[in-house]
Amino acid sequence: MPVEDPVGPVAFDRLMRTLGPFESAPHIAVGVSGGADSMALALLLRQWLAARGGRLLALTVDHGLRAESAGEAARVAGWMAGHGIAHRLLSWSGPKPSAGIQHAARQARLRLLAEAAAAAGCLHLALAHHADDQAETYRLRVERGSGAAGLAGMPAIRELPRLRLIRPLLPVAKARLTATCRALGQDWLEDPSNRNPAFARARLRLLRAAGPADADAARAAGRHRAAADDRAADMLAATVRFLPEGWAMIDRSLPGRAGDDLVPLLATLLRAVGGAVYAPPPAAVTSLAAEMRQGPGGGRTLGGCRLVPVPDGWHLVREARNLPAPLALTGGGPPIHWDGQFSLSVEVFERFTVQPLTDALWRQALADRPGMAAMAPPAMVRASLPAILTGDRLRAIPHMAYRTTGMVDPRVRVVPLVLVEGVPARFAVVTAVDDII
């Protein structure tokens, strides 16, 4: 089939099936900048959802970086209204950085889109990245000396704390998307920054430095990464037990069974327990792996974690230092993120504070309910847990099902936030590296 053929309903359904399953009558949000890529995706999704009794919400972010942006956003809103698609305009307000503006704008766009989609009750946020974008991502990461995980490029599915980010058009060339807009009689906008050689992606496009071979290489790297993630998940399921308080028990057989995969497995574990976006430096993880191969030995700290030897292996726990400062939490309001590991929300309409469970607060809990001592996790784990307070009075320790006697239960909800590739099902899967939005 010629590259310039438009994407039709049958072909788009095949693309969507690879990202399912979806709920009945799905409600999907789509990021629409007004470019040919996002306009094609919005119209294809509209057709696909109409056949399933679903709904589409189009979201446009006005970054406010160019004088024309407000008018362009209004034009997109008009196009969406003409197609009967619900639309919301989102603005990136506040100061803008003087350097790294495109990276900051991408991060702001993802945050605004995800927040708006989740607030609307959408379980899926669709973005219009395509095969040409993937080729550019691969080429940029090759030039930056990225490792195997980075060369895999953008995932077709990325789990966010409150929804899934999906990229239905990732296998599709850009030329087919402009052909799709033409076939549907839909105009689109051209972003001048795409031709500005000050930006790395624009330079690649102007030089035509990324092409189909790069997209093919990214797909091959993606398959390699997926296989590595599968191996990691199988190995971790067999040798590591994750506990709800955010720590892990590691069987002493892990170093011998993991073989050459031990270093990436340890990097994964350190991220999962430490809550960090990135793993520690490879040399440090390699040194830790060498020590573990020699036996339990002494304890180590790395990546915000403590590795503690026990008779049957190790405990990997969050270090009780550099924990978050006290955070305000409003009942009935949006959730807060705790230490990169948990999302916390409360239902009771009061104002609360979240802070680490100090020894003083633990003594308050024991004075109220002495029997808790027998059910408590190890002290080093307990010290990293979040506690819910009103003023200086302890109200709840959510991970220990504790609430202060005689006080209204705040009804705390805790959701794991760890987004690490290859981690078993209690955690969400796949974090992108240097992603584009």
Short mmCIF file of C-alpha atoms in Angstrom, two decimals:
data_model
loop_
_atom_site.label_atom_id
_atom_site.label_comp_id
_atom_site.label_asym_id
_atom_site.label_seq_id
_atom_site.Cartn_x
_atom_site.Cartn_y
_atom_site.Cartn_z
CA MET A 1 0.00 0.00 0.00
CA PRO A 2 1.47 3.41 -0.91
CA VAL A 3 2.64 5.45 2.03
CA GLU A 4 0.36 8.32 0.96
CA ASP A 5 -2.84 6.27 1.35
CA PRO A 6 -5.07 7.70 4.11
CA VAL A 7 -5.83 5.73 7.25
CA GLY A 8 -9.36 4.38 6.98
CA PRO A 9 -11.75 3.07 9.66
CA VAL A 10 -10.72 -0.58 9.20
CA ALA A 11 -7.00 0.15 9.46
CA PHE A 12 -7.59 2.40 12.47
CA ASP A 13 -9.62 -0.28 14.21
CA ARG A 14 -6.68 -2.67 13.79
CA LEU A 15 -4.40 -0.08 15.39
CA MET A 16 -6.77 0.41 18.33
CA ARG A 17 -7.15 -3.32 18.90
CA THR A 18 -3.42 -3.56 19.68
CA LEU A 19 -3.95 -1.09 22.55
CA GLY A 20 -7.02 -2.71 24.12
CA PRO A 21 -9.01 -3.95 25.77
CA PHE A 22 -11.23 -0.90 26.21
CA GLU A 23 -14.32 -0.56 28.35
CA SER A 24 -17.74 -0.69 26.73
CA ALA A 25 -18.70 2.75 25.34
CA PRO A 26 -15.20 4.11 26.05
CA HIS A 27 -14.62 7.73 27.01
CA ILE A 28 -11.27 8.80 25.51
CA ALA A 29 -9.41 12.11 25.67
CA VAL A 30 -7.17 13.19 22.80
CA GLY A 31 -4.53 15.89 22.70
CA VAL A 32 -5.17 18.14 19.69
CA SER A 33 -2.61 20.79 18.80
CA GLY A 34 -4.18 21.49 15.41
CA GLY A 35 -1.40 19.86 13.39
CA ALA A 36 -2.21 17.27 10.74
CA ASP A 37 -1.22 14.41 13.06
CA SER A 38 -3.54 15.31 15.93
CA MET A 39 -6.38 16.41 13.65
CA ALA A 40 -6.27 13.05 11.87
CA LEU A 41 -6.23 11.21 15.20
CA ALA A 42 -9.18 13.20 16.56
CA LEU A 43 -11.31 12.50 13.48
CA LEU A 44 -10.37 8.82 13.38
CA LEU A 45 -11.16 8.46 17.07
CA ARG A 46 -14.49 10.23 16.56
CA GLN A 47 -15.50 7.64 13.95
CA TRP A 48 -14.20 4.73 16.02
CA LEU A 49 -15.99 5.83 19.19
CA ALA A 50 -19.25 6.63 17.41
CA ALA A 51 -19.43 3.01 16.26
CA ARG A 52 -19.09 1.86 19.88
CA GLY A 53 -21.37 4.34 21.63
CA GLY A 54 -18.38 6.07 23.18
CA ARG A 55 -17.40 9.70 23.72
CA LEU A 56 -14.40 11.81 22.73
CA LEU A 57 -12.95 14.79 24.60
CA ALA A 58 -10.46 16.94 22.68
CA LEU A 59 -7.91 18.87 24.76
CA THR A 60 -5.78 21.71 23.41
CA VAL A 61 -2.92 23.27 25.37
CA ASP A 62 -2.07 26.90 24.72
CA HIS A 63 1.54 27.24 25.87
CA GLY A 64 1.45 31.01 25.39
CA LEU A 65 4.91 30.96 23.80
CA ARG A 66 3.88 32.67 20.55
CA ALA A 67 1.58 35.61 19.91
CA GLU A 68 -0.44 33.51 17.46
CA SER A 69 -1.10 30.64 19.88
CA ALA A 70 -4.39 31.92 21.31
CA GLY A 71 -5.84 32.40 17.82
CA GLU A 72 -4.66 28.96 16.76
CA ALA A 73 -6.24 27.35 19.82
CA ALA A 74 -9.52 29.14 19.02
CA ARG A 75 -9.34 27.81 15.47
CA VAL A 76 -8.92 24.25 16.78
CA ALA A 77 -11.91 24.78 19.07
CA GLY A 78 -13.95 25.82 16.04
CA TRP A 79 -12.92 22.73 14.09
CA MET A 80 -13.85 20.48 17.00
CA ALA A 81 -17.24 22.17 17.36
CA GLY A 82 -17.85 21.68 13.64
CA HIS A 83 -17.33 17.94 14.10
CA GLY A 84 -19.45 17.75 17.25
CA ILE A 85 -16.44 16.89 19.42
CA ALA A 86 -16.39 18.14 23.02
CA HIS A 87 -13.37 20.40 23.50
CA ARG A 88 -11.49 22.05 26.34
CA LEU A 89 -8.76 24.67 26.13
CA LEU A 90 -5.94 24.38 28.69
CA SER A 91 -3.40 27.12 29.39
CA TRP A 92 0.16 26.84 30.61
CA SER A 93 0.31 29.71 33.06
CA GLY A 94 3.10 30.97 35.26
CA PRO A 95 6.77 31.80 34.54
CA LYS A 96 8.52 30.02 31.66
CA PRO A 97 12.15 28.86 31.85
CA SER A 98 14.79 30.75 29.87
CA ALA A 99 16.51 27.50 28.84
CA GLY A 100 15.14 24.11 27.83
CA ILE A 101 11.84 25.65 26.86
CA GLN A 102 10.70 22.81 24.59
CA HIS A 103 11.35 20.20 27.26
CA ALA A 104 9.49 22.29 29.85
CA ALA A 105 6.61 22.83 27.43
CA ARG A 106 6.36 19.06 26.76
CA GLN A 107 6.26 18.32 30.48
CA ALA A 108 3.65 21.01 31.09
CA ARG A 109 1.54 19.75 28.20
CA LEU A 110 1.54 16.17 29.47
CA ARG A 111 0.67 17.31 32.99
CA LEU A 112 -2.20 19.52 31.83
CA LEU A 113 -3.58 16.91 29.43
CA ALA A 114 -3.39 14.09 31.98
CA GLU A 115 -4.99 16.17 34.74
CA ALA A 116 -7.83 17.33 32.49
CA ALA A 117 -8.46 13.85 31.09
CA ALA A 118 -8.51 12.23 34.53
CA ALA A 119 -10.78 14.97 35.91
CA ALA A 120 -13.23 14.24 33.07
CA GLY A 121 -13.26 10.55 33.98
CA CYS A 122 -11.32 9.37 30.93
CA LEU A 123 -9.31 6.18 31.38
CA HIS A 124 -7.28 6.77 28.19
CA LEU A 125 -5.41 9.78 26.82
CA ALA A 126 -4.52 9.44 23.12
CA LEU A 127 -1.58 11.29 21.58
CA ALA A 128 -0.74 11.50 17.89
CA HIS A 129 2.93 10.50 17.80
CA HIS A 130 3.69 8.61 14.59
CA ALA A 131 6.44 6.61 12.91
CA ASP A 132 8.41 9.70 11.87
CA ASP A 133 8.43 10.92 15.49
CA GLN A 134 9.66 7.51 16.60
CA ALA A 135 12.46 7.58 14.03
CA GLU A 136 13.55 11.01 15.27
CA THR A 137 13.45 9.82 18.88
CA TYR A 138 15.70 6.89 17.99
CA ARG A 139 18.15 9.05 16.05
CA LEU A 140 18.38 11.65 18.86
CA ARG A 141 19.03 8.97 21.45
CA VAL A 142 21.70 7.33 19.29
CA GLU A 143 23.44 10.69 19.07
CA ARG A 144 23.21 11.10 22.85
CA GLY A 145 24.64 7.65 23.51
CA SER A 146 21.44 6.25 25.03
CA GLY A 147 21.33 2.68 26.30
CA ALA A 148 19.14 -0.13 25.04
CA ALA A 149 16.07 1.00 27.01
CA GLY A 150 16.22 4.49 25.55
CA LEU A 151 16.68 3.26 21.99
CA ALA A 152 13.31 1.52 22.28
CA GLY A 153 11.79 4.96 21.84
CA MET A 154 8.24 5.79 22.84
CA PRO A 155 5.96 3.03 24.14
CA ALA A 156 2.58 2.59 22.48
CA ILE A 157 1.06 2.32 25.98
CA ARG A 158 2.33 4.23 28.98
CA GLU A 159 0.74 3.86 32.39
CA LEU A 160 0.18 7.12 34.24
CA PRO A 161 -1.10 7.27 37.83
CA ARG A 162 -4.76 7.90 36.89
CA LEU A 163 -5.04 6.79 33.25
CA ARG A 164 -3.29 5.16 30.30
CA LEU A 165 -1.50 7.17 27.65
CA ILE A 166 -1.95 5.51 24.25
CA ARG A 167 -0.36 6.22 20.87
CA PRO A 168 -2.50 4.53 18.19
CA LEU A 169 -0.60 6.08 15.27
CA LEU A 170 2.92 5.08 16.31
CA PRO A 171 3.33 2.63 13.36
CA VAL A 172 1.91 5.13 10.83
CA ALA A 173 4.01 7.45 8.65
CA LYS A 174 3.24 11.16 8.83
CA ALA A 175 2.50 11.30 5.09
CA ARG A 176 -0.48 9.01 5.63
CA LEU A 177 -1.85 11.32 8.32
CA THR A 178 -1.75 14.40 6.10
CA ALA A 179 -3.41 12.24 3.41
CA THR A 180 -6.07 11.31 5.97
CA CYS A 181 -6.83 14.97 6.69
CA ARG A 182 -7.08 15.70 2.97
CA ALA A 183 -9.39 12.73 2.43
CA LEU A 184 -11.67 14.00 5.21
CA GLY A 185 -11.57 17.60 3.96
CA GLN A 186 -9.89 18.80 7.14
CA ASP A 187 -7.40 21.67 7.24
CA TRP A 188 -4.61 21.83 9.81
CA LEU A 189 -2.08 24.20 11.38
CA GLU A 190 1.67 24.31 10.83
CA ASP A 191 3.82 25.04 13.90
CA PRO A 192 6.77 27.28 12.88
CA SER A 193 8.91 25.78 15.65
CA ASN A 194 9.00 22.56 13.61
CA ARG A 195 11.20 24.45 11.12
CA ASN A 196 13.37 26.26 13.69
CA PRO A 197 16.91 24.78 13.57
CA ALA A 198 17.48 25.93 17.16
CA PHE A 199 15.62 22.78 18.22
CA ALA A 200 17.13 19.31 17.82
CA ARG A 201 14.06 17.69 16.25
CA ALA A 202 13.63 20.51 13.79
CA ARG A 203 17.28 20.13 12.72
CA LEU A 204 16.70 16.44 12.06
CA ARG A 205 13.64 17.23 9.94
CA LEU A 206 15.41 19.94 7.98
CA LEU A 207 18.37 17.64 7.30
CA ARG A 208 16.12 14.60 6.72
CA ALA A 209 18.52 12.79 9.06
CA ALA A 210 15.96 10.34 10.44
CA GLY A 211 14.04 7.94 8.24
CA PRO A 212 12.33 4.56 7.94
CA ALA A 213 15.51 2.68 8.89
CA ASP A 214 15.53 4.50 12.23
CA ALA A 215 11.87 3.64 12.80
CA ASP A 216 12.66 -0.01 12.06
CA ALA A 217 15.60 0.08 14.48
CA ALA A 218 13.38 1.61 17.18
CA ARG A 219 10.83 -1.19 16.68
CA ALA A 220 13.58 -3.80 17.02
CA ALA A 221 14.88 -2.10 20.16
CA GLY A 222 11.33 -2.00 21.48
CA ARG A 223 10.95 -5.75 21.00
CA HIS A 224 14.28 -6.29 22.78
CA ARG A 225 13.16 -4.07 25.68
CA ALA A 226 9.79 -5.83 25.90
CA ALA A 227 11.55 -9.20 26.09
CA ALA A 228 13.86 -7.86 28.82
CA ASP A 229 10.85 -6.53 30.73
CA ASP A 230 9.17 -9.94 30.48
CA ARG A 231 12.28 -11.65 31.84
CA ALA A 232 12.49 -9.11 34.66
CA ALA A 233 8.85 -9.59 35.59
CA ASP A 234 9.22 -13.39 35.65
CA MET A 235 12.40 -13.25 37.74
CA LEU A 236 11.02 -10.70 40.20
CA ALA A 237 7.80 -12.66 40.60
CA ALA A 238 9.84 -15.75 41.49
CA THR A 239 12.41 -14.19 43.82
CA VAL A 240 11.05 -10.89 45.19
CA ARG A 241 8.04 -10.19 47.36
CA PHE A 242 6.73 -6.62 47.29
CA LEU A 243 5.01 -5.47 50.47
CA PRO A 244 2.17 -2.92 50.55
CA GLU A 245 4.25 -0.54 52.67
CA GLY A 246 6.59 -0.03 49.72
CA TRP A 247 9.49 -2.36 50.53
CA ALA A 248 10.66 -5.70 49.18
CA MET A 249 11.94 -9.06 50.44
CA ILE A 250 14.63 -10.46 48.11
CA ASP A 251 15.36 -14.18 48.10
CA ARG A 252 19.03 -15.09 48.42
CA SER A 253 18.74 -17.09 45.17
CA LEU A 254 18.25 -13.95 43.06
CA PRO A 255 21.94 -13.23 42.23
CA GLY A 256 22.57 -16.78 41.01
CA ARG A 257 19.31 -17.11 39.08
CA ALA A 258 19.43 -13.68 37.44
CA GLY A 259 22.85 -14.12 35.84
CA ASP A 260 23.68 -11.24 33.47
CA ASP A 261 20.29 -9.67 34.19
CA LEU A 262 21.14 -8.94 37.84
CA VAL A 263 22.33 -5.36 37.30
CA PRO A 264 19.22 -4.17 35.38
CA LEU A 265 17.05 -6.08 37.87
CA LEU A 266 18.67 -4.29 40.79
CA ALA A 267 18.26 -0.96 39.01
CA THR A 268 14.56 -1.75 38.64
CA LEU A 269 14.22 -2.71 42.30
CA LEU A 270 16.00 0.43 43.49
CA ARG A 271 13.67 2.58 41.46
CA ALA A 272 10.58 0.69 42.61
CA VAL A 273 11.43 1.00 46.31
CA GLY A 274 13.24 4.34 46.25
CA GLY A 275 10.58 6.03 44.14
CA ALA A 276 13.20 7.70 41.92
CA VAL A 277 12.58 8.50 38.25
CA TYR A 278 15.99 7.17 37.24
CA ALA A 279 18.19 4.38 38.54
CA PRO A 280 21.54 5.13 40.27
CA PRO A 281 24.69 5.24 38.11
CA PRO A 282 25.39 1.87 36.43
CA ALA A 283 28.82 1.56 38.09
CA ALA A 284 27.25 1.82 41.55
CA VAL A 285 24.58 -0.79 40.72
CA THR A 286 27.26 -3.09 39.26
CA SER A 287 29.26 -2.81 42.50
CA LEU A 288 26.17 -3.65 44.53
CA ALA A 289 25.48 -6.69 42.31
CA ALA A 290 29.04 -7.94 42.83
CA GLU A 291 28.62 -7.73 46.60
CA MET A 292 25.31 -9.60 46.49
CA ARG A 293 26.84 -12.41 44.44
CA GLN A 294 29.31 -12.96 47.29
CA GLY A 295 26.49 -13.47 49.81
CA PRO A 296 24.34 -11.36 52.14
CA GLY A 297 27.34 -9.63 53.76
CA GLY A 298 26.81 -6.18 55.27
CA GLY A 299 24.19 -3.58 54.53
CA ARG A 300 24.40 -0.98 51.77
CA THR A 301 22.63 2.22 50.85
CA LEU A 302 22.03 3.26 47.26
CA GLY A 303 19.38 5.16 45.33
CA GLY A 304 17.51 6.25 48.44
CA CYS A 305 17.27 2.63 49.61
CA ARG A 306 18.83 0.43 52.29
CA LEU A 307 19.73 -3.16 51.41
CA VAL A 308 19.67 -5.08 54.69
CA PRO A 309 20.93 -8.72 54.89
CA VAL A 310 18.64 -11.25 56.58
CA PRO A 311 19.06 -15.04 56.94
CA ASP A 312 17.12 -15.87 53.76
CA GLY A 313 18.29 -12.97 51.60
CA TRP A 314 17.82 -9.21 51.87
CA HIS A 315 15.25 -6.59 52.73
CA LEU A 316 15.22 -3.57 50.44
CA VAL A 317 13.63 -0.59 52.18
CA ARG A 318 13.32 3.14 51.65
CA GLU A 319 15.94 5.15 53.54
CA ALA A 320 14.37 7.20 56.32
CA ARG A 321 16.18 10.32 55.20
CA ASN A 322 15.43 12.86 52.48
CA LEU A 323 11.76 12.00 52.89
CA PRO A 324 9.24 14.66 51.85
CA ALA A 325 8.57 17.67 54.04
CA PRO A 326 5.04 17.84 55.50
CA LEU A 327 2.44 18.21 52.74
CA ALA A 328 -1.05 19.72 52.93
CA LEU A 329 -3.92 17.40 52.01
CA THR A 330 -7.49 18.64 51.65
CA GLY A 331 -10.39 16.26 52.09
CA GLY A 332 -12.37 15.82 48.90
CA GLY A 333 -9.61 17.58 46.93
CA PRO A 334 -7.05 16.22 44.48
CA PRO A 335 -4.67 13.48 45.65
CA ILE A 336 -1.07 14.23 46.56
CA HIS A 337 1.99 12.19 45.67
CA TRP A 338 4.08 10.86 48.54
CA ASP A 339 7.78 10.17 48.01
CA GLY A 340 7.32 9.05 44.40
CA GLN A 341 5.60 5.88 45.65
CA PHE A 342 1.99 6.56 46.62
CA SER A 343 -0.98 8.73 45.79
CA LEU A 344 -2.91 9.75 48.92
CA SER A 345 -6.41 11.20 49.11
CA VAL A 346 -8.96 11.60 51.90
CA GLU A 347 -12.74 11.72 51.70
CA VAL A 348 -13.55 13.66 54.90
CA PHE A 349 -13.83 17.40 54.23
CA GLU A 350 -11.12 18.65 56.53
CA ARG A 351 -7.58 19.94 56.17
CA PHE A 352 -4.84 17.46 56.98
CA THR A 353 -1.06 17.25 56.94
CA VAL A 354 0.95 14.29 55.64
CA GLN A 355 4.42 13.67 57.05
CA PRO A 356 6.75 10.75 57.80
CA LEU A 357 5.78 8.50 60.69
CA THR A 358 8.25 9.66 63.32
CA ASP A 359 9.02 7.80 66.55
CA ALA A 360 6.95 10.36 68.46
CA LEU A 361 3.90 9.76 66.27
CA TRP A 362 4.39 5.99 66.53
CA ARG A 363 4.36 6.29 70.31
CA GLN A 364 1.05 8.17 70.04
CA ALA A 365 -0.40 5.31 68.02
CA LEU A 366 0.88 2.65 70.44
CA ALA A 367 -0.53 4.53 73.43
CA ASP A 368 -3.91 4.53 71.68
CA ARG A 369 -3.72 0.92 70.43
CA PRO A 370 -0.92 -1.13 72.10
CA GLY A 371 -1.70 -4.25 70.12
CA MET A 372 -0.40 -2.64 66.91
CA ALA A 373 3.19 -3.38 67.91
CA ALA A 374 2.73 -7.04 67.08
CA MET A 375 1.51 -6.28 63.54
CA ALA A 376 3.88 -3.44 62.63
CA PRO A 377 6.41 -3.71 59.79
CA PRO A 378 10.12 -3.46 60.63
CA ALA A 379 11.13 -0.19 62.28
CA MET A 380 13.19 0.92 59.26
CA VAL A 381 10.10 0.50 57.05
CA ARG A 382 7.77 2.15 59.54
CA ALA A 383 9.91 5.30 59.62
CA SER A 384 9.32 5.90 55.90
CA LEU A 385 5.53 5.56 55.98
CA PRO A 386 3.20 8.55 55.61
CA ALA A 387 1.11 9.59 58.62
CA ILE A 388 -2.04 11.74 58.46
CA LEU A 389 -2.31 14.53 61.04
CA THR A 390 -4.68 17.30 62.08
CA GLY A 391 -2.45 19.96 63.56
CA ASP A 392 0.00 17.98 65.68
CA ARG A 393 -2.52 15.22 66.43
CA LEU A 394 -2.13 11.88 64.67
CA ARG A 395 -5.29 10.89 62.78
CA ALA A 396 -4.31 7.86 60.70
CA ILE A 397 -1.51 5.60 59.49
CA PRO A 398 -3.06 4.35 56.25
CA HIS A 399 -0.62 1.51 55.56
CA MET A 400 -1.28 0.04 59.00
CA ALA A 401 -5.09 0.43 58.90
CA TYR A 402 -4.83 2.68 61.96
CA ARG A 403 -7.07 5.62 62.85
CA THR A 404 -7.10 7.45 66.17
CA THR A 405 -9.78 6.21 68.54
CA GLY A 406 -12.63 8.65 69.10
CA MET A 407 -11.89 10.73 66.00
CA VAL A 408 -13.65 10.66 62.65
CA ASP A 409 -12.01 8.26 60.19
CA PRO A 410 -10.46 10.41 57.39
CA ARG A 411 -11.10 7.54 54.96
CA VAL A 412 -7.71 7.59 53.33
CA ARG A 413 -7.16 6.08 49.88
CA VAL A 414 -3.66 4.90 48.95
CA VAL A 415 -2.68 4.02 45.37
CA PRO A 416 0.82 2.81 44.38
CA LEU A 417 2.53 5.18 41.96
CA VAL A 418 5.67 3.25 41.08
CA LEU A 419 6.03 3.31 37.29
CA VAL A 420 8.89 0.91 36.60
CA GLU A 421 9.34 -1.44 33.66
CA GLY A 422 9.28 -5.13 34.44
CA VAL A 423 7.82 -4.81 37.95
CA PRO A 424 5.02 -7.29 38.78
CA ALA A 425 1.37 -6.42 38.56
CA ARG A 426 0.94 -4.57 41.86
CA PHE A 427 2.79 -1.69 40.21
CA ALA A 428 2.02 0.14 36.97
CA VAL A 429 4.30 -0.68 34.03
CA VAL A 430 6.63 1.27 31.71
CA THR A 431 8.06 4.70 32.26
CA ALA A 432 9.27 6.54 29.18
CA VAL A 433 12.80 7.90 29.05
CA ASP A 434 13.21 11.45 27.71
CA ASP A 435 9.75 11.13 26.14
CA ILE A 436 8.22 13.59 23.69
CA ILE A 437 4.78 15.09 24.15
#
